[in-house]
Amino acid sequence: MINNIENLKTFELKESNFIKPLKVEFDLNGVPKTWEAVRSHDSVSILLFHKEKNAFLFVKQFRIPVYLNDKNITYTYELCAGLVDKDVSLEQIAIEEIDEECGYNVELENLQKITSFYTNVGISGSKQHLYFAIIDENQKVHQGGGINDEQIELEFMNIDFCEEFIFDETKAKTPGLMFAVFWFLRNRKDLGL
């Protein structure tokens, strides 16, 4: 839980590890246009359903861009996710993120692709690849929480309360999480759950 945020400063970004700010000039139907954009990595995200708990497993973490827009929001609810920043399959990245962030060992054959979509279309247009996996306590290998200093908290959300949660505007969450939960509700019977 975030209890204290201190020494907050903002600076102009001159060099970057993960994003590349750009000014783009182009003609669209003969009309000159200018746009500010950011090149960023694509990502994977995974909706995890814990069968024994009848609950989704979400991650909670502090996101400075959200906090800069609303100082009352000290964490967001998200799907387990990660950047596509290495030369391995999307599925392998998803499996690694489930392990790192949530502490569960999911086999590749138990990972189901839901769809892909574009995020932040006005600024980066990066692509997110959405997956689904069922987990249980037999797959738990460690506490999770991310690597290095990610400070990720795990949050189980009983599916009986998920629709209420989706529309609760006091809980900051991503559109990908909301879409994934609706996908699950629509496909629950086909999933045998």
Coordinates of C-alpha atoms in Angstrom, one line a residue:
M1 CA 0.0 0.0 0.0
I2 CA 1.3 3.5 -0.8
N3 CA 1.4 5.5 2.3
N4 CA 3.8 8.3 1.5
I5 CA 4.9 10.1 -1.7
E6 CA 7.7 12.6 -1.2
N7 CA 10.1 14.7 -3.3
L8 CA 7.9 14.7 -6.4
K9 CA 9.6 16.6 -9.3
T10 CA 9.0 16.6 -13.0
F11 CA 11.6 17.2 -15.7
E12 CA 11.7 17.4 -19.5
L13 CA 12.5 14.0 -20.9
K14 CA 15.7 14.2 -23.0
E15 CA 16.7 10.5 -22.9
S16 CA 14.5 7.5 -22.4
N17 CA 14.8 3.8 -21.8
F18 CA 11.3 2.7 -22.6
I19 CA 9.6 5.4 -24.7
K20 CA 10.7 7.7 -27.5
P21 CA 8.8 11.1 -27.7
L22 CA 8.4 12.3 -31.3
K23 CA 7.0 15.3 -33.2
V24 CA 5.5 14.1 -36.4
E25 CA 4.6 16.2 -39.4
F26 CA 2.5 14.8 -42.3
D27 CA -0.1 15.6 -44.8
L28 CA -3.6 14.0 -44.5
N29 CA -5.8 14.4 -47.5
G30 CA -3.7 17.4 -48.6
V31 CA -3.9 19.1 -45.2
P32 CA -0.6 19.6 -43.3
K33 CA -0.8 18.1 -39.8
T34 CA 1.5 18.0 -36.7
W35 CA 1.2 15.4 -34.0
E36 CA 3.1 14.6 -30.8
A37 CA 3.6 10.9 -30.3
V38 CA 5.5 8.3 -28.3
R39 CA 7.1 5.1 -29.6
S40 CA 6.7 2.4 -27.0
H41 CA 6.9 -1.3 -26.6
D42 CA 3.9 -3.6 -27.2
S43 CA 2.7 -5.5 -24.2
V44 CA 1.1 -8.7 -23.0
S45 CA -1.6 -8.9 -20.3
I46 CA -3.2 -11.9 -18.6
L47 CA -6.6 -12.3 -17.0
L48 CA -5.9 -14.9 -14.2
F49 CA -8.9 -16.8 -12.7
H50 CA -8.2 -18.7 -9.5
K51 CA -10.5 -21.6 -9.6
E52 CA -10.4 -22.5 -5.9
K53 CA -11.1 -19.0 -4.8
N54 CA -13.6 -18.3 -7.5
A55 CA -11.8 -15.0 -8.0
F56 CA -9.7 -13.0 -10.5
L57 CA -6.2 -12.2 -9.5
F58 CA -5.4 -8.6 -10.2
V59 CA -2.2 -6.6 -9.5
K60 CA -2.2 -3.3 -7.7
Q61 CA 0.6 -0.8 -8.2
F62 CA 1.4 2.9 -8.0
R63 CA 1.3 4.6 -11.4
I64 CA 2.8 8.1 -11.4
P65 CA 1.0 9.3 -14.5
V66 CA -2.4 8.5 -12.9
Y67 CA -1.3 10.1 -9.6
L68 CA -0.2 13.3 -11.5
N69 CA -3.8 13.5 -12.8
D70 CA -5.5 12.7 -9.5
K71 CA -3.6 12.9 -6.2
N72 CA -6.3 10.8 -4.5
I73 CA -5.4 7.7 -6.6
T74 CA -2.3 6.0 -5.1
Y75 CA -2.6 2.7 -7.0
T76 CA -4.4 1.2 -9.9
Y77 CA -6.0 -2.3 -10.4
E78 CA -4.5 -4.0 -13.4
L79 CA -4.1 -7.3 -15.2
C80 CA -0.8 -9.1 -14.8
A81 CA 1.2 -7.6 -17.6
G82 CA 4.6 -6.8 -19.1
L83 CA 6.4 -5.3 -22.0
V84 CA 7.3 -7.1 -25.2
D85 CA 11.0 -6.1 -24.9
K86 CA 12.9 -9.4 -25.6
D87 CA 13.2 -11.8 -28.5
V88 CA 10.9 -14.6 -27.2
S89 CA 7.3 -15.5 -28.0
L90 CA 4.5 -13.4 -26.6
E91 CA 3.3 -16.5 -24.7
Q92 CA 6.7 -16.9 -23.0
I93 CA 6.6 -13.3 -21.9
A94 CA 3.1 -13.8 -20.5
I95 CA 4.3 -16.9 -18.6
E96 CA 7.3 -15.0 -17.2
E97 CA 5.1 -12.1 -16.1
I98 CA 2.7 -14.4 -14.3
D99 CA 5.6 -15.9 -12.4
E100 CA 7.3 -12.6 -11.6
E101 CA 4.3 -10.5 -10.7
C102 CA 1.9 -13.1 -9.2
G103 CA 4.1 -16.1 -8.2
Y104 CA 2.3 -18.8 -10.2
N105 CA 3.8 -21.3 -12.6
V106 CA 1.5 -21.6 -15.6
E107 CA 2.4 -24.0 -18.4
L108 CA 2.3 -22.6 -22.0
E109 CA -0.5 -25.1 -23.0
N110 CA -2.7 -23.6 -20.3
L111 CA -2.5 -20.1 -21.7
Q112 CA -5.4 -19.0 -23.9
K113 CA -5.2 -16.1 -26.3
I114 CA -8.3 -13.8 -26.1
T115 CA -7.4 -11.1 -28.6
S116 CA -5.1 -8.2 -29.3
F117 CA -5.9 -4.5 -29.4
Y118 CA -4.2 -1.1 -29.5
T119 CA -3.8 1.1 -26.5
N120 CA -3.1 4.8 -26.1
V121 CA -4.1 5.4 -29.7
G122 CA -3.7 9.1 -29.4
I123 CA -0.2 9.0 -28.3
S124 CA 1.6 5.7 -28.7
G125 CA -0.6 3.2 -30.5
S126 CA 1.1 0.3 -28.9
K127 CA -0.4 -3.2 -29.2
Q128 CA -1.5 -5.3 -26.3
H129 CA -1.9 -9.0 -26.5
L130 CA -4.5 -10.3 -24.1
Y131 CA -4.4 -13.8 -22.6
F132 CA -6.4 -15.9 -20.1
A133 CA -5.2 -18.6 -17.7
I134 CA -6.8 -20.6 -14.8
I135 CA -4.6 -20.9 -11.7
D136 CA -4.8 -22.8 -8.4
E137 CA -2.7 -23.0 -5.3
N138 CA -0.8 -26.1 -6.6
Q139 CA 0.8 -23.7 -9.1
K140 CA 2.0 -21.2 -6.4
V141 CA 5.8 -21.1 -6.4
H142 CA 6.5 -17.8 -4.5
Q143 CA 4.8 -14.6 -3.2
G144 CA 5.0 -12.6 -6.4
G145 CA 5.3 -8.9 -6.2
G146 CA 7.4 -8.3 -9.3
I147 CA 11.2 -8.0 -9.7
N148 CA 13.7 -5.4 -8.6
D149 CA 11.6 -2.6 -7.0
E150 CA 8.2 -3.0 -8.7
Q151 CA 6.2 -3.1 -5.4
I152 CA 3.3 -5.0 -6.9
E153 CA 0.5 -6.1 -4.6
L154 CA -1.8 -9.0 -5.4
E155 CA -5.6 -8.6 -5.1
F156 CA -8.2 -11.4 -5.4
M157 CA -11.6 -10.2 -6.7
N158 CA -14.4 -12.7 -6.2
I159 CA -16.3 -12.9 -9.5
D160 CA -19.6 -12.4 -7.7
F161 CA -18.5 -8.7 -7.2
C162 CA -16.7 -8.1 -10.5
E163 CA -19.5 -6.3 -12.3
E164 CA -19.9 -3.9 -9.4
F165 CA -16.1 -3.5 -9.3
I166 CA -16.0 -2.7 -13.0
F167 CA -18.4 0.2 -12.7
D168 CA -17.0 1.5 -9.3
E169 CA -15.3 4.8 -10.4
T170 CA -13.5 5.1 -7.1
K171 CA -11.3 2.2 -8.1
A172 CA -8.8 3.1 -10.8
K173 CA -8.5 0.4 -13.4
T174 CA -7.5 -0.1 -17.0
P175 CA -9.8 -0.6 -20.0
G176 CA -8.0 -3.9 -20.7
L177 CA -9.0 -5.2 -17.3
M178 CA -12.6 -4.2 -17.8
F179 CA -12.7 -5.7 -21.3
A180 CA -11.1 -9.0 -20.0
V181 CA -13.7 -9.4 -17.2
F182 CA -16.6 -8.8 -19.6
W183 CA -15.0 -11.4 -22.0
F184 CA -14.9 -13.9 -19.1
L185 CA -18.5 -13.2 -18.1
R186 CA -19.6 -13.7 -21.7
N187 CA -17.6 -16.9 -22.2
R188 CA -17.8 -18.4 -18.7
K189 CA -20.0 -21.3 -19.7
D190 CA -17.8 -22.2 -22.6
L191 CA -14.8 -22.2 -20.3
G192 CA -16.6 -24.6 -18.0
L193 CA -16.6 -22.2 -15.0

